[in-house]
Tab-separated table of C-alpha atoms in Angstrom:
chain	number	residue	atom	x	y	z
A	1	UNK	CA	327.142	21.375	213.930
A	2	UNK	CA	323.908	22.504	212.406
A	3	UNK	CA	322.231	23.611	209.404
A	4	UNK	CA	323.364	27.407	208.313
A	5	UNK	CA	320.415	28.371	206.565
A	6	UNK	CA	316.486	28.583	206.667
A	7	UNK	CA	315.153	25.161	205.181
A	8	UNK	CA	311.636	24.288	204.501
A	9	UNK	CA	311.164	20.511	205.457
A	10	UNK	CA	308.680	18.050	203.468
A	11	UNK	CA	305.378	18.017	205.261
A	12	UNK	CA	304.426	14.426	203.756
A	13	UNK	CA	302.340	13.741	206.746
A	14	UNK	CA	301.652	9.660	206.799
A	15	UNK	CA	301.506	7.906	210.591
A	16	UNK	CA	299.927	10.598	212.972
A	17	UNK	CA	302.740	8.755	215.636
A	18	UNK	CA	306.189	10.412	214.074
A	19	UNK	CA	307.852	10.933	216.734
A	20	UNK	CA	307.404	12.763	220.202
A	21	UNK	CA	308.725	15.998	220.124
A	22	UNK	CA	309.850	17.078	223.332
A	23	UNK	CA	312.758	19.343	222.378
A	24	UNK	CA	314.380	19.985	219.173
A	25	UNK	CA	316.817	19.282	218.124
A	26	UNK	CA	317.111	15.733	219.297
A	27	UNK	CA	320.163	14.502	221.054
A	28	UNK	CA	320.383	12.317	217.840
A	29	UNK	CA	321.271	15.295	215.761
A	30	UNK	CA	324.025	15.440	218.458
A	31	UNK	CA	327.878	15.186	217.260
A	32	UNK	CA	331.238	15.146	218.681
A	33	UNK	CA	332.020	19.514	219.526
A	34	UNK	CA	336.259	19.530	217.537
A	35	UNK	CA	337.280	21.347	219.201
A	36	UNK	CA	335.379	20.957	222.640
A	37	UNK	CA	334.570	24.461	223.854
A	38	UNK	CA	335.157	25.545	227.635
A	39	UNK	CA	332.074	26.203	229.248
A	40	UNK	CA	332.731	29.752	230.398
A	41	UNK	CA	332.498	30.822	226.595
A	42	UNK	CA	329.932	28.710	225.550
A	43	UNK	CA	327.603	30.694	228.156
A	44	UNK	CA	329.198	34.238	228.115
A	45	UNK	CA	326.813	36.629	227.244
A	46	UNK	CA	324.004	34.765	228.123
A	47	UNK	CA	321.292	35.570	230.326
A	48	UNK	CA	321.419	34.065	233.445
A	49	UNK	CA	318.772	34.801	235.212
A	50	UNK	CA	316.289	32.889	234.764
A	51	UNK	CA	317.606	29.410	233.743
A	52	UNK	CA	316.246	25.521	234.197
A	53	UNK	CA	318.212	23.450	236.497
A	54	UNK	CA	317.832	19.376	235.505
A	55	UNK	CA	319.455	16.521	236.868
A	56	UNK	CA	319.665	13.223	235.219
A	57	UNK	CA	319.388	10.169	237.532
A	58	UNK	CA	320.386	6.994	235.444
A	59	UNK	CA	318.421	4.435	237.100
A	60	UNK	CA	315.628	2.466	237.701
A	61	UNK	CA	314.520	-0.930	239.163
A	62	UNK	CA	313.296	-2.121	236.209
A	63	UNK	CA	313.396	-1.344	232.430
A	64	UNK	CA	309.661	-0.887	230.755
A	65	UNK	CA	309.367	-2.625	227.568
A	66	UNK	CA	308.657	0.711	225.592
A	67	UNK	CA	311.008	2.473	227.220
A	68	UNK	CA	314.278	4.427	225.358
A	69	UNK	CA	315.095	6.444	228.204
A	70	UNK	CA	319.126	7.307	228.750
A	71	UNK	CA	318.680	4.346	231.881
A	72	UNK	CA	320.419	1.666	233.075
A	73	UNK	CA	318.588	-1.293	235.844
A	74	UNK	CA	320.313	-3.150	238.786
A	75	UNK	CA	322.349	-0.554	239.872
A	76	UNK	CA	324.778	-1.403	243.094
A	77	UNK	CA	325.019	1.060	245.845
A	78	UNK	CA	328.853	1.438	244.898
A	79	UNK	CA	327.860	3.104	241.774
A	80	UNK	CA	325.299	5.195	243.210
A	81	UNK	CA	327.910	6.801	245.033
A	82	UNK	CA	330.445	7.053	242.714
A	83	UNK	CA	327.341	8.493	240.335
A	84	UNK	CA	326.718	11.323	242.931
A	85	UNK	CA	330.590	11.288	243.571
A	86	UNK	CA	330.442	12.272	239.774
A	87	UNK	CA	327.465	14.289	239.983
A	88	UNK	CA	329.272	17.255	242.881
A	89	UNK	CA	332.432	17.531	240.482
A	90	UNK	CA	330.102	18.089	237.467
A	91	UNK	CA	328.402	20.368	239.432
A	92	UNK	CA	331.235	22.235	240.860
A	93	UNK	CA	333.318	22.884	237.476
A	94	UNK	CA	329.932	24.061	235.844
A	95	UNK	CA	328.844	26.379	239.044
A	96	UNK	CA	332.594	28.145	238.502
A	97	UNK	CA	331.205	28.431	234.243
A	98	UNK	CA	328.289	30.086	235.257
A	99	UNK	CA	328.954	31.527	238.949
A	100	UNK	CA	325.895	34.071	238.601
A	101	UNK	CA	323.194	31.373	237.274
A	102	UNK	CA	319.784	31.859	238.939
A	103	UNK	CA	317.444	28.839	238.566
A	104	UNK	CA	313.972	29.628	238.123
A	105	UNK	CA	312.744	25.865	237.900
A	106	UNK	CA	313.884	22.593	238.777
A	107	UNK	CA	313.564	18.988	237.551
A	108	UNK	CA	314.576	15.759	238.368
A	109	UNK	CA	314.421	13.069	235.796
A	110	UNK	CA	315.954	9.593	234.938
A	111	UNK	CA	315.523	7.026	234.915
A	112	UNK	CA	313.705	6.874	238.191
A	113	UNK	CA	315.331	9.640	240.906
A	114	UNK	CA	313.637	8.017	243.411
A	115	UNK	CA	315.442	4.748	242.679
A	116	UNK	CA	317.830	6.754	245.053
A	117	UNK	CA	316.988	6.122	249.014
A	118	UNK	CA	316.279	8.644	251.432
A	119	UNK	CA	320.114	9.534	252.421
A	120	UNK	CA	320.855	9.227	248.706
A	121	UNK	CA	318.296	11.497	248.016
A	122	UNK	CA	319.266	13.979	250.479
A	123	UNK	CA	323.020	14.258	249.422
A	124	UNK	CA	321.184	14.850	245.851
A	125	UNK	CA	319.637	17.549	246.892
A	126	UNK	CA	322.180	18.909	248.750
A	127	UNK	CA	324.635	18.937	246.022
A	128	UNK	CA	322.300	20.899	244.034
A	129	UNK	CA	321.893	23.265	246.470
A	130	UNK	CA	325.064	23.875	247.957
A	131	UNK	CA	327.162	23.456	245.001
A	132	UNK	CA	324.771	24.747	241.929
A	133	UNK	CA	322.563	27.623	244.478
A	134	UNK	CA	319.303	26.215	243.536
A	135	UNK	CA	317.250	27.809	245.908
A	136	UNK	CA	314.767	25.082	246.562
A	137	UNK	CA	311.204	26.018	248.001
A	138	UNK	CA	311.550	29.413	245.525
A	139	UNK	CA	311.061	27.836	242.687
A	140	UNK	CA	308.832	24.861	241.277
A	141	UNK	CA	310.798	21.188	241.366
A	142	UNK	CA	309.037	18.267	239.545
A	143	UNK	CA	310.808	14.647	240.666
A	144	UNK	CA	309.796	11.578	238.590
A	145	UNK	CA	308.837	8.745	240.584
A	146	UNK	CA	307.546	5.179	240.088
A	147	UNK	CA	305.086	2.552	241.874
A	148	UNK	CA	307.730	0.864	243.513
A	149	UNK	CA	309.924	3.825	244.337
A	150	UNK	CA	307.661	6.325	245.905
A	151	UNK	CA	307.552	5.630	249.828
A	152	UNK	CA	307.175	7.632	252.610
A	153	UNK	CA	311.202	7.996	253.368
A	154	UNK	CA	311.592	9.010	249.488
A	155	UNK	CA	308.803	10.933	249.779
A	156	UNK	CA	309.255	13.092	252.736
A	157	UNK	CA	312.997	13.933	251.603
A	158	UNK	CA	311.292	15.132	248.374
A	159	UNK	CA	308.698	17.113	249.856
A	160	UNK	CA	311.365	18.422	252.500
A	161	UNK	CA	313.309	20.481	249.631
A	162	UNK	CA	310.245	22.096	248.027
A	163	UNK	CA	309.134	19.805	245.801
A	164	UNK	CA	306.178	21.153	244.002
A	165	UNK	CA	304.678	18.379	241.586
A	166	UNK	CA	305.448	14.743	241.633
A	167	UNK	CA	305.216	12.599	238.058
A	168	UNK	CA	304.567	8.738	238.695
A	169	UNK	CA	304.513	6.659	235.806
A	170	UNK	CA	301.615	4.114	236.254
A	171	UNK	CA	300.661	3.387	232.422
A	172	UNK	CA	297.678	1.216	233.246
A	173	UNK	CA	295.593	0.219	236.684
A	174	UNK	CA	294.985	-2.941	234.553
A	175	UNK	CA	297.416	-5.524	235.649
A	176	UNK	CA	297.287	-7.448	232.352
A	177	UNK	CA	297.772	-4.245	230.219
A	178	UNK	CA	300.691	-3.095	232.523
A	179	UNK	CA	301.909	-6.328	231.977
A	180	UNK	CA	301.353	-6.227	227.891
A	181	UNK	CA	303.525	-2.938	227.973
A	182	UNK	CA	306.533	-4.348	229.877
A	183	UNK	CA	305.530	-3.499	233.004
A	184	UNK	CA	304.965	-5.879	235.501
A	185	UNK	CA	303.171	-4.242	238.581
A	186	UNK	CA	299.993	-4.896	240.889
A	187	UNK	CA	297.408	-2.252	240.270
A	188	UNK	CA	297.438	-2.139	244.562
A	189	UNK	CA	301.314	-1.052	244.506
A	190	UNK	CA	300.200	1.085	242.405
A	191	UNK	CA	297.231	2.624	244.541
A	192	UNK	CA	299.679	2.677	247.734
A	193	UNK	CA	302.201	4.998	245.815
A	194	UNK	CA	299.351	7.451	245.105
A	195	UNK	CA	298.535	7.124	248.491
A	196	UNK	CA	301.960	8.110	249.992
A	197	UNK	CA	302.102	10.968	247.480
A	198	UNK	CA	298.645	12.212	248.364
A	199	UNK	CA	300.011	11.534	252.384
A	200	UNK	CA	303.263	13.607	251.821
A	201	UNK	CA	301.167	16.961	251.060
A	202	UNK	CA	303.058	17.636	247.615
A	203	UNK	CA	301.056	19.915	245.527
A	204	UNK	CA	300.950	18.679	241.742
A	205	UNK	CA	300.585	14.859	241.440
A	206	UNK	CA	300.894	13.970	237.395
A	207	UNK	CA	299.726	10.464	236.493
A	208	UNK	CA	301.140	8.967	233.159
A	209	UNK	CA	298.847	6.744	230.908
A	210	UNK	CA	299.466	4.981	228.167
A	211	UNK	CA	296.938	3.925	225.478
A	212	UNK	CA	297.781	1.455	222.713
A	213	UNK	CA	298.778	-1.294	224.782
A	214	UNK	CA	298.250	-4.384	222.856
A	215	UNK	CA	294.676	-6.020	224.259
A	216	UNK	CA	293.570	-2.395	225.719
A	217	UNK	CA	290.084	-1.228	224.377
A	218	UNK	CA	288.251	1.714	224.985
A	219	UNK	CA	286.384	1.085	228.149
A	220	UNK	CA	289.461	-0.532	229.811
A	221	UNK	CA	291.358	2.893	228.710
A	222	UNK	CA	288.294	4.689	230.383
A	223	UNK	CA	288.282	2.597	233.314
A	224	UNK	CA	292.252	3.394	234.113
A	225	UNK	CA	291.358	7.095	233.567
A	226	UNK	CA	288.793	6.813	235.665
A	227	UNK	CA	291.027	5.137	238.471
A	228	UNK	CA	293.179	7.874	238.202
A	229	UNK	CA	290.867	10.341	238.553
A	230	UNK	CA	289.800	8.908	241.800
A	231	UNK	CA	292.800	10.371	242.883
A	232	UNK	CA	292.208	13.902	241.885
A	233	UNK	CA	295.538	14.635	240.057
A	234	UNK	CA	296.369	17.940	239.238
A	235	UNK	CA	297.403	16.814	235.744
A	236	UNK	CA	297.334	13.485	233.749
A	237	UNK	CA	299.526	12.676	231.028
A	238	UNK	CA	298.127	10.303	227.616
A	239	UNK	CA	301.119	8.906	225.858
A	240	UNK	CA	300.415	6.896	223.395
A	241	UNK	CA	302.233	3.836	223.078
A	242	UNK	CA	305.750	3.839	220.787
A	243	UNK	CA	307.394	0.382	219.889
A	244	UNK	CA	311.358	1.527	219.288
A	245	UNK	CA	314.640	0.121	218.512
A	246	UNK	CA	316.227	-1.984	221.455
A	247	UNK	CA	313.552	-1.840	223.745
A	248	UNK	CA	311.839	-4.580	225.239
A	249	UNK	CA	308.930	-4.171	222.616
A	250	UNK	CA	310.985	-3.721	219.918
A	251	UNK	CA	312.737	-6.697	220.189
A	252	UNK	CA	309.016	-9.008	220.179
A	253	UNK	CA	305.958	-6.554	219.126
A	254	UNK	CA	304.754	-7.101	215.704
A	255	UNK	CA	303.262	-3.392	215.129
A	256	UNK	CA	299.582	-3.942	213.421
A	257	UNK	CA	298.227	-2.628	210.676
A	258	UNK	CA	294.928	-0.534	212.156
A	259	UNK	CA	297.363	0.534	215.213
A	260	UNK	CA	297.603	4.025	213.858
A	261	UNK	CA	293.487	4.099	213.360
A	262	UNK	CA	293.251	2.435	217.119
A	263	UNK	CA	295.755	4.635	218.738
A	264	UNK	CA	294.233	7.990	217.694
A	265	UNK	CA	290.789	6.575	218.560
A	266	UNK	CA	292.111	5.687	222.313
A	267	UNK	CA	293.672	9.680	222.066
A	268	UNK	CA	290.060	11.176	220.996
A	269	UNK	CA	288.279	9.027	223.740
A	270	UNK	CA	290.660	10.185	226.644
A	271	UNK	CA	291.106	13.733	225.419
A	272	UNK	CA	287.453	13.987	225.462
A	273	UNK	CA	286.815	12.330	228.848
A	274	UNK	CA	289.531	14.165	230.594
A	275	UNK	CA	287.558	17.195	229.333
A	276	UNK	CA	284.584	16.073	229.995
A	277	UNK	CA	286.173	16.051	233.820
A	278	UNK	CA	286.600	18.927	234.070
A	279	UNK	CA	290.289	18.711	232.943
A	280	UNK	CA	291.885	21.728	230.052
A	281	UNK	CA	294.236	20.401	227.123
A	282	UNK	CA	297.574	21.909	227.540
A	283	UNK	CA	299.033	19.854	224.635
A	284	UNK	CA	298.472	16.676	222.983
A	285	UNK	CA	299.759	14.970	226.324
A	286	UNK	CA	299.036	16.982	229.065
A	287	UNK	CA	296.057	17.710	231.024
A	288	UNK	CA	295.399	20.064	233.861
A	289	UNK	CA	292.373	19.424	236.623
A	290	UNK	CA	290.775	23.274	235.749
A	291	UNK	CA	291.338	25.398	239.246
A	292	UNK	CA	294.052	23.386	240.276
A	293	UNK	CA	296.650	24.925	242.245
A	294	UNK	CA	299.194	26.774	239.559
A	295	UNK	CA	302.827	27.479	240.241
A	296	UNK	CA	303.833	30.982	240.614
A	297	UNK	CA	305.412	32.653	237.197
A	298	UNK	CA	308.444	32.289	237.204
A	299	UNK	CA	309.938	34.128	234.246
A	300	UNK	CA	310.963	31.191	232.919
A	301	UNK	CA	310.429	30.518	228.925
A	302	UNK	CA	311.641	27.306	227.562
A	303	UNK	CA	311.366	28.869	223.922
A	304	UNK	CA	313.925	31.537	225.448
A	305	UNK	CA	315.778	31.085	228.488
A	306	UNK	CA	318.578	28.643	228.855
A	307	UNK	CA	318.782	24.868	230.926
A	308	UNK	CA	321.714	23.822	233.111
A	309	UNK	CA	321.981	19.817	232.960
A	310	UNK	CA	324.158	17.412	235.403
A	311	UNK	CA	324.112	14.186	235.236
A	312	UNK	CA	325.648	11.672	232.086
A	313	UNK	CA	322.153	11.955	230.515
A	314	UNK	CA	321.658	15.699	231.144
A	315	UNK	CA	321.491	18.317	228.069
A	316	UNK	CA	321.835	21.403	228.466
A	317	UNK	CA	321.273	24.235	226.020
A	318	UNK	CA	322.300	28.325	225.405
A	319	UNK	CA	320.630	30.532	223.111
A	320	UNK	CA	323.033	29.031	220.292
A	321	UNK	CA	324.332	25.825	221.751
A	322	UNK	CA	322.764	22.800	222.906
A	323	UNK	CA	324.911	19.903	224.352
A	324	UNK	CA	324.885	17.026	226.655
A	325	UNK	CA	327.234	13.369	227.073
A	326	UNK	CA	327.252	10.544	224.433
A	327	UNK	CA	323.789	9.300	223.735
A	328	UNK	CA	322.228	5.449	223.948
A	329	UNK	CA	319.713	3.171	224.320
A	330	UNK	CA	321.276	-0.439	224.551
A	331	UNK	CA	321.856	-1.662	227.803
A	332	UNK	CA	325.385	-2.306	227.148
A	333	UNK	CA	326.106	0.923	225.879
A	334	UNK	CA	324.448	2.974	228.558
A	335	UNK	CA	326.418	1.167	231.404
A	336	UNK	CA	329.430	2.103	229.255
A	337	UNK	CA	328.518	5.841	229.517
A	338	UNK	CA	327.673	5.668	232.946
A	339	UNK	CA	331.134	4.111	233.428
A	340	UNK	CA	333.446	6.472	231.832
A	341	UNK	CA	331.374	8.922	233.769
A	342	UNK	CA	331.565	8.328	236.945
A	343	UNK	CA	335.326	8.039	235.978
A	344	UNK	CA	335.719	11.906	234.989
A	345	UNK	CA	337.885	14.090	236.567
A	346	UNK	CA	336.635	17.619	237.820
A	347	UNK	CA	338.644	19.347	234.475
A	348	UNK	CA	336.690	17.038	232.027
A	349	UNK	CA	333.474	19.116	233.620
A	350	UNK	CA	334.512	22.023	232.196
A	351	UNK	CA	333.764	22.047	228.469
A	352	UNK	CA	331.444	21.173	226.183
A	353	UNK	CA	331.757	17.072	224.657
A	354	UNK	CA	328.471	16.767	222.592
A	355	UNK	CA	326.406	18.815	220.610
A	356	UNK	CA	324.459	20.705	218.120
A	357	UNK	CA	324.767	24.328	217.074
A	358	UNK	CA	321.986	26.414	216.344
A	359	UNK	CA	322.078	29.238	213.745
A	360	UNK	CA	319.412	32.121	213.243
A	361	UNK	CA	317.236	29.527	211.317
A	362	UNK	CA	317.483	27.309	213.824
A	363	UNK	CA	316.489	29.053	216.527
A	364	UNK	CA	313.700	30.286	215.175
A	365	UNK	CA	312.616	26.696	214.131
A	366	UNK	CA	312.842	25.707	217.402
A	367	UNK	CA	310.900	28.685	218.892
A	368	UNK	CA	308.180	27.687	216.296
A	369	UNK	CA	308.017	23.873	217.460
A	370	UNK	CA	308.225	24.828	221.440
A	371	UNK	CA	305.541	26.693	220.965
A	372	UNK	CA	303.152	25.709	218.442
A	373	UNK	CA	302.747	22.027	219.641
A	374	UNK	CA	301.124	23.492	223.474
A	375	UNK	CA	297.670	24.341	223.062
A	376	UNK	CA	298.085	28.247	223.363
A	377	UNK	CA	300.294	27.974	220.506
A	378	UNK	CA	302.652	30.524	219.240
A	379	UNK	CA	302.626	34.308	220.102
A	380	UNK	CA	303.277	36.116	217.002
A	381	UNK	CA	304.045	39.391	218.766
A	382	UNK	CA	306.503	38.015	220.826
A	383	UNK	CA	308.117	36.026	217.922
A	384	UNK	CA	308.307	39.511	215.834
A	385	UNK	CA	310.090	41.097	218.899
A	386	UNK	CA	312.594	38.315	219.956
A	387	UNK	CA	313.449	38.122	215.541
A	388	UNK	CA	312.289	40.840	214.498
A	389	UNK	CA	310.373	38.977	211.372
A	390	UNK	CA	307.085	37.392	210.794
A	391	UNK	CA	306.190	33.659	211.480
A	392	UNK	CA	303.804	33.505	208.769
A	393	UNK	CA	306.691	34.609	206.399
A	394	UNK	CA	309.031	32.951	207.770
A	395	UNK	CA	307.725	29.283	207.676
A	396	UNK	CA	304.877	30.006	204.978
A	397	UNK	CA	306.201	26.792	203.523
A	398	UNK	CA	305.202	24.822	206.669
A	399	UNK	CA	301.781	26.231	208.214
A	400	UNK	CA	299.994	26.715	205.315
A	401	UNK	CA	299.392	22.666	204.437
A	402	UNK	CA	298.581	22.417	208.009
A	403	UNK	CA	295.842	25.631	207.322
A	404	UNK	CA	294.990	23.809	204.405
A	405	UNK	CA	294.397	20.714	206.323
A	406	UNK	CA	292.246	22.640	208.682
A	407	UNK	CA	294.936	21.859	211.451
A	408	UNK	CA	295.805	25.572	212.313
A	409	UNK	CA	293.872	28.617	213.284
A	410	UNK	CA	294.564	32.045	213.333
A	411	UNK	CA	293.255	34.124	216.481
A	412	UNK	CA	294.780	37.782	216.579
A	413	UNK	CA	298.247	37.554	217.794
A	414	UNK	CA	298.320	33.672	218.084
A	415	UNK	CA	298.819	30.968	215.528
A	416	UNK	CA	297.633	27.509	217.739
A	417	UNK	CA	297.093	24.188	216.262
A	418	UNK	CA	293.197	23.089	216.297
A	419	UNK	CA	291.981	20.213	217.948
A	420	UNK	CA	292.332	17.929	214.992
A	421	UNK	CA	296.117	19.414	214.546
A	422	UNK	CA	296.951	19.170	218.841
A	423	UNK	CA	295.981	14.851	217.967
A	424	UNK	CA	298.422	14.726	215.051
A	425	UNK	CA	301.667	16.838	217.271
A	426	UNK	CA	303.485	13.615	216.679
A	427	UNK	CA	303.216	13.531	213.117
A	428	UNK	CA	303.661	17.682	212.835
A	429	UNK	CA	306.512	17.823	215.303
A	430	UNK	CA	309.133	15.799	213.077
A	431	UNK	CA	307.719	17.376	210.008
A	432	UNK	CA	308.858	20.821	211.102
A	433	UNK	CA	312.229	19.522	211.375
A	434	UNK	CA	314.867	21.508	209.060
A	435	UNK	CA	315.981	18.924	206.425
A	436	UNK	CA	319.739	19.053	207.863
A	437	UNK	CA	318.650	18.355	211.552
A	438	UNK	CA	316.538	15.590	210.036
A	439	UNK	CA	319.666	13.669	208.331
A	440	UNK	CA	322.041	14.107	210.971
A	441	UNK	CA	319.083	12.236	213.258
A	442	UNK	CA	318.477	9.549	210.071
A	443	UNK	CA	322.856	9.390	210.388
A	444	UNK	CA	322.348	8.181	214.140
A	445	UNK	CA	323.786	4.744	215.051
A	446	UNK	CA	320.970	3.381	217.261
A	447	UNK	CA	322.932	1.823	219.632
C-alpha cells in the first residue's frame, strides 16, 4: 500500500527532534501485502548486482532504557538455535528468489549480533555465505557490538570473515549518565571492549554517543568525546537522546520543557569539537576521523540499489517494494514474533508478508530524503537522469521554506542542507514525509 500520487507534506517545523530518519518509509507505514506476493516476482526485473545484504539478530543482554529496537533480552541458547535454525531456511527460499544476487555490502544489526558466541557466530556467518554467496572479505561488513559483548572469541570470528568496521554502542564514559539513560555499565568494561576491538586489527571502529541524558552538561558531553577520541575511532556517532513509547524511559522520564533548547546546544558543542578534531560531518550523526582509512567503492547506492534482509526484524526493499515481518516494540510482542518465527516452515520464506508499495512519487520522495539529509546532499544531475525531472520542480513545495529558512544551499549540481539545516535533519526528515505515508505511520498500533 502507498500513496499513488505526488503530495506536498506540511513543513510546520516545531521540535528540531521529529523523528530519526533512517529510511523512509518507516516500517510503521508497513501493512499486511493481500495477497502476499512470491518473492521471485517481487524482484524480477531488478538489478541484482549490486545489492545490501542485512541480517537481523534479535538479541541483546540487556534492554537500554531509550531503546525501540525490534529486540528481545534473556534469550536461551535453545532459541538461538532454533533462531539460526530459522535464519538458513529464510535464507535458502530467498537465495532460490534471487539465485543471481551479488552483495556489494554487508551488515549485521540487532539487537546485539555479538550477543551470539563464537560458534554461534561462526554458523552465522557461514549461513550467509554458503547459503546467500556473500562473498565476505570483498565487500565492507559492519557488525554492531556492545561493552559486554565484544571479546576476543567474538571478536576474532568477526574479524576472521572480513569484517571491515565495528559499531559499539557506549552512550556515555560517565557511569552515572550511562546509568541515567538505562544503561548500567562501568566506564572500564567499557574501555576493555575498545581495547579488544583496537587488539583484533578491524579497520573502522564507530563509537555511539548520546547527548541529552538527563544530568549531562556540556563539559561532561566533552569529556566522553574526548574519551572516545583517545581511542582514535574512525567515526563517532552523536545521537541525541529520544524518550519513546514502551521503552524503559518512556515508561518514567518526564520530558522537560528547555530539552529541545539543551539538546541542540549539546549537538552544536559536539559537532563543533569533533570538527575541531579533525573529524568531517557526514550527516547530522556521523563523523569521520579526516584521512581515515575509506572502504573501496563499491557501486552500491542506497538511494538506488536494492537490500536483501533475513532475520524476523530484517526489511528488505526493491525499486518499488519494501517489506519485512510484523513490527514491535513491547517486550511481549517481540518474543511473540520471534516465536512464530522461528516456527516457519521453508515455504513461508518465499513471499512477501509485510509491506509498503512505492509509486513514482514515492520513490522519488525517498531518493530526496536519502540523500538530502547526508552532508553532500542531493545530486541534481543524477536525480534528472534516474527521473528524468527536476528536484527543484518537483518538491518546490518542500525546499523552498527550508531556502527561506536559510537551511538549504544551492552549489551547481547539488542541493545540500547548511549547517543550521544538517542540526534540524530530525525535524526536516518527517516533514518531507508524503501526507499518506505520514497517516498510515499516525494509524500504527504502538505495541
Amino acid at each position: 500500500m502507498g500513496p499513488t500520487a505526488a503530495e506536498a507534506p506540511s513543513l510546520a517545523l516545531g521540535s528540531p527532534y521529529a523523528g530519526y530518519v533512517y529510511s523512509y518509509p518507516h516500517k510503521t507505514a508497513y501493512r499486511a501485502l493481500e495477497p502476499e506476493p512470491a518473492l521471485r516476482d517481487v524482484w524480477a526485473g531488478q538489478d541484482l548486482s549490486a545489492l545490501f545484504l542485512y541480517l537481523h539478530i534479535p538479541f541483546c543482554e540487556m534492554r537500554c532504557g531509550f531503546c525501540n529496537l525490534f529486540t528481545r533480552t534473556g534469550a536461551p541458547a535453545e532459541l538461538v538455535t532454533r533462531y539460526l535454525d530459522a535464519l538458513e531456511r529464510q535464507a535458502s527460499a530467498v537465495r532460490e528468489a534471487v539465485p543471481d544476487a551479488r552483495f556489494a555490502v554487508g551488515a549485521i544489526g540487532g539487537g546485539t549480533p555479538t550477543y551470539l558466541d563464537a560458534p554461534e557466530l561462526t554458523r552465522m556467518f557461514r549461513i550467509a555465505a554458503d547459503v546467500m554467496g556473500a562473498e565476505f572479505g570483498r565487500m565492507p561488513l559492519s557488525v554492531e557490538t556492545s561493552p559486554a559483548t565484544a571479546t576476543p572469541d567474538r571478536l576474532a570470528v568477526l574479524a576472521a570473515h572480513g569484517t571491515t568496521r565495528v559499531s559499539i554502542g557506549v552512550q556515555s564514559f560517565d557511569d552515572a549518565e550511562a546509568r541515567a539513560a538505562g544503561r548500567p555499565q562501568k566506564r572500564a568494561e567499557v574501555e576493555t571492549a575498545l581495547a579488544a576491538i583496537r587488539e583484533a586489527a578491524v579497520p573502522t571502529l564507530n563509537i555511539d554517543l548520546i547527548y541529552g541524558i538527563d544530568g549531562q552538561t556540556h563539559a561532561s558531553w566533552r569529556a566522553s568525546i574526548d574519551a572516545a577520541l583517545a581511542w582514535r575511532p574512525e567515526e563517532i556517532y552523536l545521537y541525541p537522546l529520544y524518550v519513546r513509547p514502551l521503552t524503559g524511559l518512556g515508561r518514567r522520564a518526564v520530558t522537560r520543557a528547555d530539552w529541545d533548547a539543551e539538546r541542540l546546544a549539546l549537538y552544536r558543542t559536539g559537532r563543533d569539537h569533533l570538527r575541531a578534531a579533525g573529524y568531517e560531518q557526514v550527516s547530522m550523526r556521523m563523523f569521520r576521523r579526516a584521512g581515515a582509512p575509506a572502504d573501496a567503492d563499491t557501486g552500491y547506492r542506497c538511494q538506488r540499489d536494492g537490500m536483501v534482509g533475513l532475520g524476523c526484524g530484517a526489511r528488505s526493499y526493491t525499486s518499488d517494494l519494501h517489506y519485512s515481518f510484523d513490527y514491535a516494540v513491547g517486550i511481549s510482542e517481540v518474543r511473540g514474533i520471534i516465536d512464530e518465527y522461528v516456527a516457519l516452515d521453508r515455504a513461508a520464506f518465499t513471499r512477501a508478508r509485510v509491506g509498503y508499495r512505492l509509486d513514482a512519487a514515492e520513490r522519488r520522495r525517498r531518493h530526496l530524503l536519502t540523500s538530502l539529509l547526508q552532508a553532500d546532499g542531493l545530486d541534481t544531475a543524477e536525480y534528472r537522469g534516474l527521473f528524468g525531472s527536476d528536484p527543484a520542480t518537483d518538491f518546490a513545495a518542500e525546499l523552498e521554506p527550508l531556502a527561506d529558512r536559510g537551511w538549504l544551499a544551492l552549489e551547481g549540481d547539488r542541493i545540500a542542507l547548511t549547517d543550521e539545516g544538517l542540526g534540524w535533519s530530525d525535524a526536516i526528515g518527517p516533514a518531507l514525509f508524503s501526507p499518506s505515508t505520514a497517516a498510515l505511520m499516525d494509524g500504527y498500533r504502538a505495541r
